[in-house]
Short mmCIF file of C-alpha atoms and ligand atoms in Angstrom, two decimals:
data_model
loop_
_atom_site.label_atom_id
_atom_site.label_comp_id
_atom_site.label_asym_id
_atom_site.label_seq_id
_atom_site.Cartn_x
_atom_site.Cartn_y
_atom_site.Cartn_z
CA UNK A 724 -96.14 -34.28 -141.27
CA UNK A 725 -92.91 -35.96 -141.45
CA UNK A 726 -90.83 -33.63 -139.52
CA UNK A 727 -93.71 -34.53 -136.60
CA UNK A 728 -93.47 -38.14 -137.13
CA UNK A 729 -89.52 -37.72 -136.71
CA UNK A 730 -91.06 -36.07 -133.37
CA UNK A 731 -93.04 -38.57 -132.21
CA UNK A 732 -90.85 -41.20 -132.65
CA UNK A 733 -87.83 -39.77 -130.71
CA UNK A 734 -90.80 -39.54 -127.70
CA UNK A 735 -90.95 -43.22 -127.99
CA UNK A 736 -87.05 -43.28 -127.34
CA UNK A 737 -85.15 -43.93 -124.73
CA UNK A 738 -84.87 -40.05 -122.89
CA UNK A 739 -81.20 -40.85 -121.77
CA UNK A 740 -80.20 -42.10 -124.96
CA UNK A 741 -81.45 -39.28 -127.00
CA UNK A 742 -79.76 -37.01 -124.17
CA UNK A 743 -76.33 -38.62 -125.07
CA UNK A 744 -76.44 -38.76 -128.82
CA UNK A 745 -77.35 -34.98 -128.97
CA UNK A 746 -74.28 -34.15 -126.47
CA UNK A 747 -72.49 -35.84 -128.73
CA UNK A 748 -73.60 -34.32 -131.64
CA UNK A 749 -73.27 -30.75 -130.13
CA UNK A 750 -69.54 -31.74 -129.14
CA UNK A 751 -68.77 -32.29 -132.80
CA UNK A 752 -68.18 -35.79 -132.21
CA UNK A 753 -69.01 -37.80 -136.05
CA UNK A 754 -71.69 -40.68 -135.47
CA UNK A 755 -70.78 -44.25 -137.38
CA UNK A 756 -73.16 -46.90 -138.87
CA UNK A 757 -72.66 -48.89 -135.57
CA UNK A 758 -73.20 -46.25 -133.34
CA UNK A 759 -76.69 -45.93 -131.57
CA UNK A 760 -79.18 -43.23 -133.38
CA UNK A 761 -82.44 -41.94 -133.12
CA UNK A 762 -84.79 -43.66 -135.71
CA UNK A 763 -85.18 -40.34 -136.82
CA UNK A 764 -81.78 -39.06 -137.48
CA UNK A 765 -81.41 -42.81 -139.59
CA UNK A 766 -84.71 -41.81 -141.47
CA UNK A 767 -83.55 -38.18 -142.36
CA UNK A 768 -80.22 -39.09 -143.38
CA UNK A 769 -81.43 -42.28 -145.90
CA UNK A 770 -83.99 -39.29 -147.23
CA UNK A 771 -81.34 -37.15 -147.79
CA UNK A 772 -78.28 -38.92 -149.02
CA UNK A 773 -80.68 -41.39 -150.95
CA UNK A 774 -82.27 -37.98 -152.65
CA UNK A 775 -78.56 -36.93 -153.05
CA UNK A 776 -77.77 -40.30 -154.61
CA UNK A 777 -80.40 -40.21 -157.10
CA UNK A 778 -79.58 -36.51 -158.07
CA UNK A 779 -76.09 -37.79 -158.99
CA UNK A 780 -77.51 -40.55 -161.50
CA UNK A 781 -80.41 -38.20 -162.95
CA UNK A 782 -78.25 -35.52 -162.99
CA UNK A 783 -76.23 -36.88 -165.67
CA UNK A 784 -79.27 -37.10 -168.11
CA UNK A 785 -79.47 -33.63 -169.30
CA UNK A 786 -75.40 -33.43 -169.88
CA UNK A 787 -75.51 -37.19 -171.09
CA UNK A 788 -77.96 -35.30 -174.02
CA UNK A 789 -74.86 -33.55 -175.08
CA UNK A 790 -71.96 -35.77 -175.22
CA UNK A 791 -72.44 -37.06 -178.96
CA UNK A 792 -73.29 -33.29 -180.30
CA UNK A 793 -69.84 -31.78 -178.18
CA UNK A 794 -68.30 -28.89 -180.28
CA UNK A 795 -64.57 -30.49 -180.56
CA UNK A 796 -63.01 -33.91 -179.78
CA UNK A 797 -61.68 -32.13 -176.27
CA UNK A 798 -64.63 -30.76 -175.10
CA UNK A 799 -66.16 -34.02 -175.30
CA UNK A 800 -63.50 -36.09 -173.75
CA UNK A 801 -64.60 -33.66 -170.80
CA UNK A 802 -68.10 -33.49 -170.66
CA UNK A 803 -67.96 -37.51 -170.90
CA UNK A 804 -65.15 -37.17 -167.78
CA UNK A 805 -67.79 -35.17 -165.38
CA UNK A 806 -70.44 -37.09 -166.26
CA UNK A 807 -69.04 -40.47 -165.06
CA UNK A 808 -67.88 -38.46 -162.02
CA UNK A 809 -71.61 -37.98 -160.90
CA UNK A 810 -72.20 -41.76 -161.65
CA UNK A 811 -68.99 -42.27 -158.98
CA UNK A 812 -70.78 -39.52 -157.12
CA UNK A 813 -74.04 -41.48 -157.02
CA UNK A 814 -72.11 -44.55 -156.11
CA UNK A 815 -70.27 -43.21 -152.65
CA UNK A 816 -73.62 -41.87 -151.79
CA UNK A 817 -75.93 -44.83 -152.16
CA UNK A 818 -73.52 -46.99 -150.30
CA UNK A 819 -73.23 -44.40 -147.66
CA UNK A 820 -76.80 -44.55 -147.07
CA UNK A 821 -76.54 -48.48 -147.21
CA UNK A 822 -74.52 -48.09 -143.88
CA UNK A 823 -77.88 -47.33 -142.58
CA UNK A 824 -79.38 -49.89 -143.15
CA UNK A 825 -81.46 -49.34 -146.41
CA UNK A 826 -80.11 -51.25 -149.85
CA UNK A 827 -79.45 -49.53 -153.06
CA UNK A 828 -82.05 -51.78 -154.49
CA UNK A 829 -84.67 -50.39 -152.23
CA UNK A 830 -83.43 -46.76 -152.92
CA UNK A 831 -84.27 -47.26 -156.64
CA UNK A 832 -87.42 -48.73 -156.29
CA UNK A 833 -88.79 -45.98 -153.99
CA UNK A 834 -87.34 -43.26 -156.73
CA UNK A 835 -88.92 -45.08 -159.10
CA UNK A 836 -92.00 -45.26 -157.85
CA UNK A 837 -92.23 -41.82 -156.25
CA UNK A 838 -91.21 -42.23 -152.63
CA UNK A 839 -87.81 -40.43 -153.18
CA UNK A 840 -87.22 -37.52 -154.93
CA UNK A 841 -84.20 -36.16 -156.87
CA UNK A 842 -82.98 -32.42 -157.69
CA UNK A 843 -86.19 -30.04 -159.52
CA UNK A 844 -82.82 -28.82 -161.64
CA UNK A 845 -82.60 -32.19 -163.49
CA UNK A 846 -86.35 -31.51 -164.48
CA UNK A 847 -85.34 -28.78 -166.88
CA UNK A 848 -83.93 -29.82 -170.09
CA UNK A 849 -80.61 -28.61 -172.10
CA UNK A 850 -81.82 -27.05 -174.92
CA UNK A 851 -78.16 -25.59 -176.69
CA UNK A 852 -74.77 -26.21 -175.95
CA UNK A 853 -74.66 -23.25 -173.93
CA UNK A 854 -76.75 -25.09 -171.05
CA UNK A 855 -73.51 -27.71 -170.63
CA UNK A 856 -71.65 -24.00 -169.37
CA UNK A 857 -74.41 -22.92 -167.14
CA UNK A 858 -75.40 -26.10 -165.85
CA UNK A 859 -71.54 -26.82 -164.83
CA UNK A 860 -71.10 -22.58 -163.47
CA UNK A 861 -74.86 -22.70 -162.08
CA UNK A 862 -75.55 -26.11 -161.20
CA UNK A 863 -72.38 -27.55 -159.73
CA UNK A 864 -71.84 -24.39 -158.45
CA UNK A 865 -74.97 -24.50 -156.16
CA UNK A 866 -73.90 -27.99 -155.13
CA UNK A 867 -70.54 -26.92 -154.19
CA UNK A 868 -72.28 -24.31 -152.34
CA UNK A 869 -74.59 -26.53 -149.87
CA UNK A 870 -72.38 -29.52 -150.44
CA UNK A 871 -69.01 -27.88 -149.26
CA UNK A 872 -70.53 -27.56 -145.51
CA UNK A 873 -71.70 -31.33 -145.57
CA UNK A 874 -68.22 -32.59 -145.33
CA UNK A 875 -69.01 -30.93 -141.37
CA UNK A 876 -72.12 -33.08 -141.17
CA UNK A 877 -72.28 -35.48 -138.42
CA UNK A 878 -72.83 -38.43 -140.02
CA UNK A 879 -69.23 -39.73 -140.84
CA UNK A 880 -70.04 -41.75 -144.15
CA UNK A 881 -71.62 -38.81 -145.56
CA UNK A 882 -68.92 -36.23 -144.53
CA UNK A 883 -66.37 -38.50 -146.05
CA UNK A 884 -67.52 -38.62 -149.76
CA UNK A 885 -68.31 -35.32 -149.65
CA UNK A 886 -64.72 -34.49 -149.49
CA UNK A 887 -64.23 -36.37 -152.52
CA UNK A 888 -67.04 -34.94 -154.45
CA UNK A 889 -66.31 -31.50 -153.41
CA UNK A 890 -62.85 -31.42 -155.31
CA UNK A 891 -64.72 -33.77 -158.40
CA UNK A 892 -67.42 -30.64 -158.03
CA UNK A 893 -65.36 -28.01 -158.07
CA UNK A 894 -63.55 -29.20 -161.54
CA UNK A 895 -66.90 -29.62 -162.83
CA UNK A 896 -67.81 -25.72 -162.22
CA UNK A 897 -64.75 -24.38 -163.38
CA UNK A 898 -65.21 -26.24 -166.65
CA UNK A 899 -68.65 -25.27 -166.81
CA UNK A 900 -66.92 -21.22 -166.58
CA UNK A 901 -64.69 -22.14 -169.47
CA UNK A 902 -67.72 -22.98 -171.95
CA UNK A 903 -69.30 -19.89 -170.67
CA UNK A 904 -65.99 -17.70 -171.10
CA UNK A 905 -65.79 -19.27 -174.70
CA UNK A 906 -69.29 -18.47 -175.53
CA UNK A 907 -69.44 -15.08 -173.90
CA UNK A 908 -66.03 -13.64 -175.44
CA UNK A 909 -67.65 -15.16 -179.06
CA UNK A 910 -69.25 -14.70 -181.72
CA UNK A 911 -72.54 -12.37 -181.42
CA UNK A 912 -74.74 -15.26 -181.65
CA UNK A 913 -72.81 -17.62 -179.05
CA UNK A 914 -73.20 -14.44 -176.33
CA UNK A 915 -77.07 -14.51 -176.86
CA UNK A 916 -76.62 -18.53 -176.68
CA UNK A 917 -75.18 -17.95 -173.24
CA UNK A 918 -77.28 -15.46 -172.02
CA UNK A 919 -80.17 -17.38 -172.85
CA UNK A 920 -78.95 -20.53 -170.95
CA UNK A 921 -78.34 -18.02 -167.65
CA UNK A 922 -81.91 -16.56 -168.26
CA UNK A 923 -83.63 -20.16 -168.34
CA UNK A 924 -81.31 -21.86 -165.94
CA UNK A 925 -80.88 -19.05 -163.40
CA UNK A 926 -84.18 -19.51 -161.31
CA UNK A 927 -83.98 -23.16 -161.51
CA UNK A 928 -80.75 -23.57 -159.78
CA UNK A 929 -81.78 -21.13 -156.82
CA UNK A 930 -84.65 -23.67 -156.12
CA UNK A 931 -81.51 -25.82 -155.93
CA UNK A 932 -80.98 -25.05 -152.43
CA UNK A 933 -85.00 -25.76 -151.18
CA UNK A 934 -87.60 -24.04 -150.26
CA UNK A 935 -87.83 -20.88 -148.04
CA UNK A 936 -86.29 -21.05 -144.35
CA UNK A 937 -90.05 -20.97 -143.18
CA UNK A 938 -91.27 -23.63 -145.69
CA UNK A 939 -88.74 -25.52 -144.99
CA UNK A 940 -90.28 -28.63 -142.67
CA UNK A 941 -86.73 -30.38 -142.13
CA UNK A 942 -84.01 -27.31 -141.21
CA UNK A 943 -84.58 -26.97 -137.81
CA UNK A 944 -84.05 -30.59 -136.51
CA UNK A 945 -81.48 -31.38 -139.47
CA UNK A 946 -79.84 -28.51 -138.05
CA UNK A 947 -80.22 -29.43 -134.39
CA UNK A 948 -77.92 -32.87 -135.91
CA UNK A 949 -75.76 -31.58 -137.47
CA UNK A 950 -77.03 -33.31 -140.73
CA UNK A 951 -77.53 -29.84 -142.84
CA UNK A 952 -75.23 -27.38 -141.34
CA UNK A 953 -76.71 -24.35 -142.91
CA UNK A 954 -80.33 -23.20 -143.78
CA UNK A 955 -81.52 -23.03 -147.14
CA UNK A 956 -81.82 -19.20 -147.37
CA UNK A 957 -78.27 -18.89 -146.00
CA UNK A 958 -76.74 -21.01 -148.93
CA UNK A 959 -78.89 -19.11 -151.19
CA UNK A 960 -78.00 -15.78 -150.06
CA UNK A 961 -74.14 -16.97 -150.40
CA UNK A 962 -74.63 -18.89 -154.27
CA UNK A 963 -76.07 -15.39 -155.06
CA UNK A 964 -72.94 -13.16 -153.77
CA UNK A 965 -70.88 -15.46 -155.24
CA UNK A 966 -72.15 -15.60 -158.30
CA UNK A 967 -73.80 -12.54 -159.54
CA UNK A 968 -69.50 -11.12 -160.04
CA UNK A 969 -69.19 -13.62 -162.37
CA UNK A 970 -71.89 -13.14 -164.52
CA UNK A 971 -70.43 -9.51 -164.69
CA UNK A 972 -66.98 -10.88 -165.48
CA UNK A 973 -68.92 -12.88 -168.62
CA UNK A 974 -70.59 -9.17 -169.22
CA UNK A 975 -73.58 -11.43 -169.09
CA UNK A 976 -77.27 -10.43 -167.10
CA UNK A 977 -78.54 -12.29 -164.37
CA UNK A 978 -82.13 -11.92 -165.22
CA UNK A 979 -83.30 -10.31 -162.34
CA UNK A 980 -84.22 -6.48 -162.27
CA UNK A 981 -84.28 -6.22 -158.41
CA UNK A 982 -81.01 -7.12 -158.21
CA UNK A 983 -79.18 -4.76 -156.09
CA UNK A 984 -76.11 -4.95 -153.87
CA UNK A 985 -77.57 -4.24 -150.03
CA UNK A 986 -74.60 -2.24 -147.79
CA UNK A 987 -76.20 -3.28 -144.56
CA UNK A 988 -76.34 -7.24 -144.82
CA UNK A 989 -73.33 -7.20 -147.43
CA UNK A 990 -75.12 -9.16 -149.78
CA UNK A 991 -76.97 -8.89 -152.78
CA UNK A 992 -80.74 -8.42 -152.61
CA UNK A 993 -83.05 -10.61 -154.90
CA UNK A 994 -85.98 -12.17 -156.95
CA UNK A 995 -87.43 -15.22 -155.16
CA UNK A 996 -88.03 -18.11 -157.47
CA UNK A 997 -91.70 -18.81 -158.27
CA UNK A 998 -91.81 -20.98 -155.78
CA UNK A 999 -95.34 -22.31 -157.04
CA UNK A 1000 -93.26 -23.74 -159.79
CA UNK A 1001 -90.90 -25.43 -157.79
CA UNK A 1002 -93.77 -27.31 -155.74
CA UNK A 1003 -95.08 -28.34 -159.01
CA UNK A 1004 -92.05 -29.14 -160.41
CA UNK A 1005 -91.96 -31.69 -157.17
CA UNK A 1006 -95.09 -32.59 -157.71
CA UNK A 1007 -93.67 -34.31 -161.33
CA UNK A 1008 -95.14 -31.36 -163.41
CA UNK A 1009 -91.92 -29.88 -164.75
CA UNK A 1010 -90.87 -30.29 -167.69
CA UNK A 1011 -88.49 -32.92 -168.09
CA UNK A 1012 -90.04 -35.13 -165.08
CA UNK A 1013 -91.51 -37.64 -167.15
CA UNK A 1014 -88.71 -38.36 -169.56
CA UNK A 1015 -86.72 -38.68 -166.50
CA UNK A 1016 -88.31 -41.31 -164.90
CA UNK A 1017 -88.94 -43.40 -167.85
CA UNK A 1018 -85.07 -42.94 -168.30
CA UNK A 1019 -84.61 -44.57 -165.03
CA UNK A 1020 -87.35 -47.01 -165.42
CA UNK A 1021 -85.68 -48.18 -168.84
CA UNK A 1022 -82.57 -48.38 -167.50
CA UNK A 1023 -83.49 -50.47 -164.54
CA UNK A 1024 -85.40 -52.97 -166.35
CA UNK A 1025 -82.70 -52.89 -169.10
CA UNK A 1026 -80.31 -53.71 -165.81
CA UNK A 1027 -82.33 -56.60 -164.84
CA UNK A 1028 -80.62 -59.57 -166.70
CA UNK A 1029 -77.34 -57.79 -165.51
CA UNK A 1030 -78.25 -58.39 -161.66
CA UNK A 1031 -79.83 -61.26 -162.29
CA UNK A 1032 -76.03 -62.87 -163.60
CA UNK A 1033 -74.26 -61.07 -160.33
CA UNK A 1034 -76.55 -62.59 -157.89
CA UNK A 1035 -76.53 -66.26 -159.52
CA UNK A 1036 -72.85 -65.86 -160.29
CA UNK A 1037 -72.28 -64.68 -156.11
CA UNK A 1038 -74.50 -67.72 -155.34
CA UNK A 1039 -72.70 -69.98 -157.23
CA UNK A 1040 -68.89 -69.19 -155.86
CA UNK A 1041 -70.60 -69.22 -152.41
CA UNK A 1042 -71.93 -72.89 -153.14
CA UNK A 1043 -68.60 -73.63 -154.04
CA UNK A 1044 -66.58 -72.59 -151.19
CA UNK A 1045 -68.93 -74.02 -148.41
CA UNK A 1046 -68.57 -77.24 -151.09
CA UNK A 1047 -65.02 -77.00 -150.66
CA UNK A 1048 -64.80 -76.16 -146.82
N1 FAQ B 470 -85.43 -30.62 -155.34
O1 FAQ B 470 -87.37 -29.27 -145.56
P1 FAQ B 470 -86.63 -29.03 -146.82
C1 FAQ B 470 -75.88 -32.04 -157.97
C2 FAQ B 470 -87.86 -31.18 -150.87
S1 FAQ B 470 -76.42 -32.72 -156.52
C3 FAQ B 470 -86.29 -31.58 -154.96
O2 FAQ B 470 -85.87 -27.77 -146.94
P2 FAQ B 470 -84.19 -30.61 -146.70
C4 FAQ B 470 -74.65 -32.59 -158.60
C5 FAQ B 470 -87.30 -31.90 -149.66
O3 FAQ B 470 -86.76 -33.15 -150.02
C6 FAQ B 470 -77.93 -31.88 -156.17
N2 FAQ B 470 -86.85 -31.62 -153.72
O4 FAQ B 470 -85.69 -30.31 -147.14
C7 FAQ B 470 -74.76 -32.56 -160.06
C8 FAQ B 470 -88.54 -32.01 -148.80
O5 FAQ B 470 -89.40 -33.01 -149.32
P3 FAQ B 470 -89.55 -34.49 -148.61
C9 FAQ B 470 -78.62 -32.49 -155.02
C10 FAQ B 470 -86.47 -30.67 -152.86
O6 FAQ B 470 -83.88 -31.99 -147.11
C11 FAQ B 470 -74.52 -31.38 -160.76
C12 FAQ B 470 -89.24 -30.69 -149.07
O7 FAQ B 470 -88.79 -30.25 -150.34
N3 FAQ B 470 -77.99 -32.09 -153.79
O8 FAQ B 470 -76.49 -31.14 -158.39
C13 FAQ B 470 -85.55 -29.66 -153.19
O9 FAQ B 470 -83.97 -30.24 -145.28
C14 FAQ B 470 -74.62 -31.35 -162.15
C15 FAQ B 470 -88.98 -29.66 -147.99
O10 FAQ B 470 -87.63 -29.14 -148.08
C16 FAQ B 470 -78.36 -32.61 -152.60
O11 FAQ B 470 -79.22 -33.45 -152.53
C17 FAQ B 470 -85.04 -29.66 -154.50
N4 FAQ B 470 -84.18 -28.72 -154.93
O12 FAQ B 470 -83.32 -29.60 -147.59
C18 FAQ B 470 -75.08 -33.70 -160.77
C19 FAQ B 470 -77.59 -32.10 -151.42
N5 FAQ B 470 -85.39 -28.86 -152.11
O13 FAQ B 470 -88.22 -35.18 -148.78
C20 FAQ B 470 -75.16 -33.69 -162.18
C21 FAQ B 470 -78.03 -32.69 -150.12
C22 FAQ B 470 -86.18 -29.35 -151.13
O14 FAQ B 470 -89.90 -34.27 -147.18
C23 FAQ B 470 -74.94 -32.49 -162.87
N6 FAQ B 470 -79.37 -32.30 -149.75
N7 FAQ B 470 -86.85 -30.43 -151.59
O15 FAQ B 470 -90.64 -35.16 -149.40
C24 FAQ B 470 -79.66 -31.20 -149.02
O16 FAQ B 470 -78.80 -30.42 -148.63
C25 FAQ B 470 -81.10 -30.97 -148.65
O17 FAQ B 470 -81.80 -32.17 -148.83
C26 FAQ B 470 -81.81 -29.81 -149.45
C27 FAQ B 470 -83.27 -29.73 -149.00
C28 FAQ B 470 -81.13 -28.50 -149.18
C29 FAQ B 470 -81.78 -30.10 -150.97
#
């Protein structure tokens, strides 16, 4: 439906225009807010870097649950370190997509009332301390993984805090690996703890990366921009190789018994997700979706009086310099 709207729109545009963009495109060239797009390309890229954005800011929910119950002083002095990092994460990437056009305001309100999405992970909740080491090996992990190739997208905002957030990501995995190291090498009971996070939170982050390459309604022309740069299956297929070796370095399981490594393609062969449970999961039937939201909801209305001082504070210095002039 909405990849054929995207359609039907670019038939409405101007044939030499669209002509020109996409040799641009195709000669690597990056496009800038000022530069002329299709409505399309605008409309995909506010879905996805406003989806991105919001991912960022619910994404530090579940870890937010564990900052007050960290094992030692360090550990939480680091866990409360990423987690501002994907509230600076959320921040390049909502005023990236502002560049197009859209406000940060309006981003909210559409998450909030169910126009936008944000990441099925952040649906699942952190049940032991052991999720904080599987969501930052897993989780971050997987978004290093698709996000790495974004710094290639074409849109030039977008590839530009990726760099950024690539090198904050890539801290944020490795000291996800040390929790799981520390639990793994343990005590008996803080190997099970671990193994038990990888068994819950192993599906869940493959859905990470979207559905199949033939459910997938957006691939193709995101691909034809240069918006996504890989398919969904791809980055799967590469998360997996990279990932099953260190579970084995943890001596931990990935819990999948048709996991085999496949010669031919050079790659691991594996369980799908139950992709029925993603849909529903976007549908808002996982199991965290509702406490999310209100989380958001709270903390927008809690916000209110906040904006409501910026605004009347902005209009008041502007008062006073036209006073002045
Ligand atoms: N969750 O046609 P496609 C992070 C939707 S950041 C929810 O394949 P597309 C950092 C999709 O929107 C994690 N919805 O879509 C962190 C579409 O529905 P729509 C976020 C999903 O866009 C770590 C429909 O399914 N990263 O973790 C998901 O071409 C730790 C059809 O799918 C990004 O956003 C999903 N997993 O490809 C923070 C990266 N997958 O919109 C805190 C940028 C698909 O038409 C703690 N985004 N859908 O209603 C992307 O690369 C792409 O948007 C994909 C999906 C690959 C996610």
């Amino acid at each position: 439906m909405y990849a054929q709207m995207v359609k039907s729109e670019a038939t409405l545009e101007d044939p030499e225009k669209l002509a020109a963009f996409q040799a641009r495109i195709d000669a690597g060239e990056k496009i800038e807010p000022k530069d002329w797009m299709p409505a399309g390309y605008r409309k995909t890229l506010i879905r996805q870097m406003g989806q991105h954005a919001h991912s960022e800011i619910v994404g530090q929910l579940p870890e937010g649950n564990w900052i007050t119950r960290a094992p030692t002083l360090e550990r939480k002095a680091i866990l409360l370190a990423k987690v501002q990092d994907e509230a600076g994460h959320g921040l390049y990437l909502y005023c990236g997509a502002e560049t197009l056009g859209v406000t940060r305001d309006e981003m909210t309100e559409m998450l909030l009332d169910g126009r936008m999405k944000y990441s099925s992970i952040f649906n699942y909740p952190t049940l032991t301390w052991a999720d904080m080491g599987a969501v930052g090996w897993l989780v971050d992990g997987a978004a290093i993984m698709n996000q790495v190739p974004l710094q290639r997208t074409s849109y030039g905002p977008y590839a530009r805090a990726m760099v950024r957030i690539c090198k904050e990501e890539s801290f944020h995995q490795r000291q996800g690996y040390d929790i799981m190291m520390k639990m793994a090498k343990g005590t008996p009971a803080q190997k099970k703890m671990a193994q038990d996070a990888l068994n819950r939170l192993w599906f869940p982050s493959l859905m990470m990366f979207g559905p199949s390459d033939a459910e997938s309604t957006h691939s193709e022309q995101s691909m034809a921009w240069k918006i996504k740069m890989n398919t969904n299956d791809e980055l799967r297929q590469k998360f997996v190789d990279q990932t099953v070796p260190q579970a084995e370095y943890l001596g931990l399981t990935v819990p999948d018994e048709t996991l085999a490594w496949n010669e031919d393609k050079g790659g691991y062969d594996f369980a799908e997700p139950d992709w029925n449970e993603f849909f529903d999961v976007l549908r808002g039937n996982g199991p965290c979706n509702t406490e999310r939201l209100a989380a958001r909801n709270k903390a927008w209305d809690d916000g209110k009086w906040v904006r409501d001082g910026m605004l009347a504070h902005a209009e008041k210095r502007r008062i006073g310099k036209v006073a002045a002039e």
